[in-house]
């Protein structure tokens, strides 16, 4: 990745696989001459990209948990 590569998305953990789904991000060109912007999964201007970043930054922080056997059972085991 280049210096301008930045953004956010989400990850999915299905069938033992991790999938990454970018939502809003910027991507440097391979030759270093430009940056391409995406907002909400679509090609965007730098202004649209920054607006989407600002909206995301205004949301509450995600909850993070230590990856322990106890926390996995507590937060992810299906309840019968």
PDB file of C-alpha atoms in Angstrom:
ATOM      1  CA  UNK A   1       0.000   0.000   0.000  1.00  0.00           C
ATOM      2  CA  UNK A   2       0.960   3.590  -0.514  1.00  0.00           C
ATOM      3  CA  UNK A   3       1.105   6.545   1.830  1.00  0.00           C
ATOM      4  CA  UNK A   4      -2.428   7.646   0.870  1.00  0.00           C
ATOM      5  CA  UNK A   5      -4.021   4.218   1.420  1.00  0.00           C
ATOM      6  CA  UNK A   6      -6.588   4.757   4.162  1.00  0.00           C
ATOM      7  CA  UNK A   7     -10.180   3.970   5.001  1.00  0.00           C
ATOM      8  CA  UNK A   8     -12.622   1.722   6.792  1.00  0.00           C
ATOM      9  CA  UNK A   9     -14.807  -1.296   6.194  1.00  0.00           C
ATOM     10  CA  UNK A  10     -15.769  -4.453   8.001  1.00  0.00           C
ATOM     11  CA  UNK A  11     -14.620  -8.043   8.354  1.00  0.00           C
ATOM     12  CA  UNK A  12     -16.698 -11.188   8.237  1.00  0.00           C
ATOM     13  CA  UNK A  13     -15.698 -14.494   9.828  1.00  0.00           C
ATOM     14  CA  UNK A  14     -17.529 -17.291   8.015  1.00  0.00           C
ATOM     15  CA  UNK A  15     -16.675 -20.978   7.673  1.00  0.00           C
ATOM     16  CA  UNK A  16     -13.192 -20.457   9.074  1.00  0.00           C
ATOM     17  CA  UNK A  17     -12.422 -17.723   6.537  1.00  0.00           C
ATOM     18  CA  UNK A  18     -11.893 -13.996   7.057  1.00  0.00           C
ATOM     19  CA  UNK A  19     -13.346 -11.714   4.387  1.00  0.00           C
ATOM     20  CA  UNK A  20     -12.593  -7.987   4.263  1.00  0.00           C
ATOM     21  CA  UNK A  21     -15.199  -5.615   2.829  1.00  0.00           C
ATOM     22  CA  UNK A  22     -13.888  -2.065   2.288  1.00  0.00           C
ATOM     23  CA  UNK A  23     -16.552   0.649   2.440  1.00  0.00           C
ATOM     24  CA  UNK A  24     -14.808   4.012   2.231  1.00  0.00           C
ATOM     25  CA  UNK A  25     -11.133   4.134   1.314  1.00  0.00           C
ATOM     26  CA  UNK A  26      -8.406   5.805  -0.705  1.00  0.00           C
ATOM     27  CA  UNK A  27      -5.921   3.933  -2.841  1.00  0.00           C
ATOM     28  CA  UNK A  28      -2.593   5.188  -4.198  1.00  0.00           C
ATOM     29  CA  UNK A  29      -1.758   4.513  -7.820  1.00  0.00           C
ATOM     30  CA  UNK A  30       1.048   2.003  -8.345  1.00  0.00           C
ATOM     31  CA  UNK A  31       3.279   4.646  -9.910  1.00  0.00           C
ATOM     32  CA  UNK A  32       2.658   7.091  -7.046  1.00  0.00           C
ATOM     33  CA  UNK A  33       1.169   9.805  -9.249  1.00  0.00           C
ATOM     34  CA  UNK A  34      -2.388   9.866  -7.930  1.00  0.00           C
ATOM     35  CA  UNK A  35      -5.015   8.688  -5.485  1.00  0.00           C
ATOM     36  CA  UNK A  36      -8.401   7.083  -6.202  1.00  0.00           C
ATOM     37  CA  UNK A  37     -11.203   7.636  -3.682  1.00  0.00           C
ATOM     38  CA  UNK A  38     -14.203   5.472  -2.819  1.00  0.00           C
ATOM     39  CA  UNK A  39     -17.095   6.374  -0.502  1.00  0.00           C
ATOM     40  CA  UNK A  40     -19.819   3.919   0.487  1.00  0.00           C
ATOM     41  CA  UNK A  41     -18.438   1.421  -2.025  1.00  0.00           C
ATOM     42  CA  UNK A  42     -18.517   3.732  -5.058  1.00  0.00           C
ATOM     43  CA  UNK A  43     -15.945   5.861  -6.872  1.00  0.00           C
ATOM     44  CA  UNK A  44     -15.891   9.295  -5.197  1.00  0.00           C
ATOM     45  CA  UNK A  45     -14.257  12.698  -5.191  1.00  0.00           C
ATOM     46  CA  UNK A  46     -11.776  13.564  -2.443  1.00  0.00           C
ATOM     47  CA  UNK A  47     -14.475  15.764  -0.862  1.00  0.00           C
ATOM     48  CA  UNK A  48     -17.017  12.904  -0.811  1.00  0.00           C
ATOM     49  CA  UNK A  49     -14.355  10.624   0.655  1.00  0.00           C
ATOM     50  CA  UNK A  50     -13.513  13.104   3.427  1.00  0.00           C
ATOM     51  CA  UNK A  51     -17.199  13.655   4.233  1.00  0.00           C
ATOM     52  CA  UNK A  52     -17.695   9.909   4.605  1.00  0.00           C
ATOM     53  CA  UNK A  53     -14.603   9.676   6.856  1.00  0.00           C
ATOM     54  CA  UNK A  54     -15.929  12.532   9.022  1.00  0.00           C
ATOM     55  CA  UNK A  55     -19.353  10.873   9.355  1.00  0.00           C
ATOM     56  CA  UNK A  56     -17.700   7.607  10.425  1.00  0.00           C
ATOM     57  CA  UNK A  57     -15.428   9.415  12.905  1.00  0.00           C
ATOM     58  CA  UNK A  58     -18.518  10.910  14.553  1.00  0.00           C
ATOM     59  CA  UNK A  59     -19.951   7.474  15.387  1.00  0.00           C
ATOM     60  CA  UNK A  60     -19.381   5.769  18.748  1.00  0.00           C
ATOM     61  CA  UNK A  61     -16.273   3.601  19.001  1.00  0.00           C
ATOM     62  CA  UNK A  62     -16.628  -0.144  18.531  1.00  0.00           C
ATOM     63  CA  UNK A  63     -16.447  -2.436  21.552  1.00  0.00           C
ATOM     64  CA  UNK A  64     -13.227  -4.423  21.689  1.00  0.00           C
ATOM     65  CA  UNK A  65     -12.685  -7.593  23.696  1.00  0.00           C
ATOM     66  CA  UNK A  66      -9.575  -9.575  24.536  1.00  0.00           C
ATOM     67  CA  UNK A  67      -9.553 -12.802  22.547  1.00  0.00           C
ATOM     68  CA  UNK A  68      -9.824 -15.291  25.369  1.00  0.00           C
ATOM     69  CA  UNK A  69     -11.755 -18.542  25.584  1.00  0.00           C
ATOM     70  CA  UNK A  70     -13.997 -16.972  28.219  1.00  0.00           C
ATOM     71  CA  UNK A  71     -14.815 -13.904  26.076  1.00  0.00           C
ATOM     72  CA  UNK A  72     -15.430 -16.031  22.987  1.00  0.00           C
ATOM     73  CA  UNK A  73     -17.923 -18.133  24.924  1.00  0.00           C
ATOM     74  CA  UNK A  74     -19.508 -15.094  26.532  1.00  0.00           C
ATOM     75  CA  UNK A  75     -19.927 -13.006  23.381  1.00  0.00           C
ATOM     76  CA  UNK A  76     -20.117 -15.464  20.499  1.00  0.00           C
ATOM     77  CA  UNK A  77     -21.511 -18.831  21.612  1.00  0.00           C
ATOM     78  CA  UNK A  78     -25.067 -19.284  20.399  1.00  0.00           C
ATOM     79  CA  UNK A  79     -27.665 -19.323  23.129  1.00  0.00           C
ATOM     80  CA  UNK A  80     -30.049 -22.299  23.095  1.00  0.00           C
TER      81      UNK A  80
END
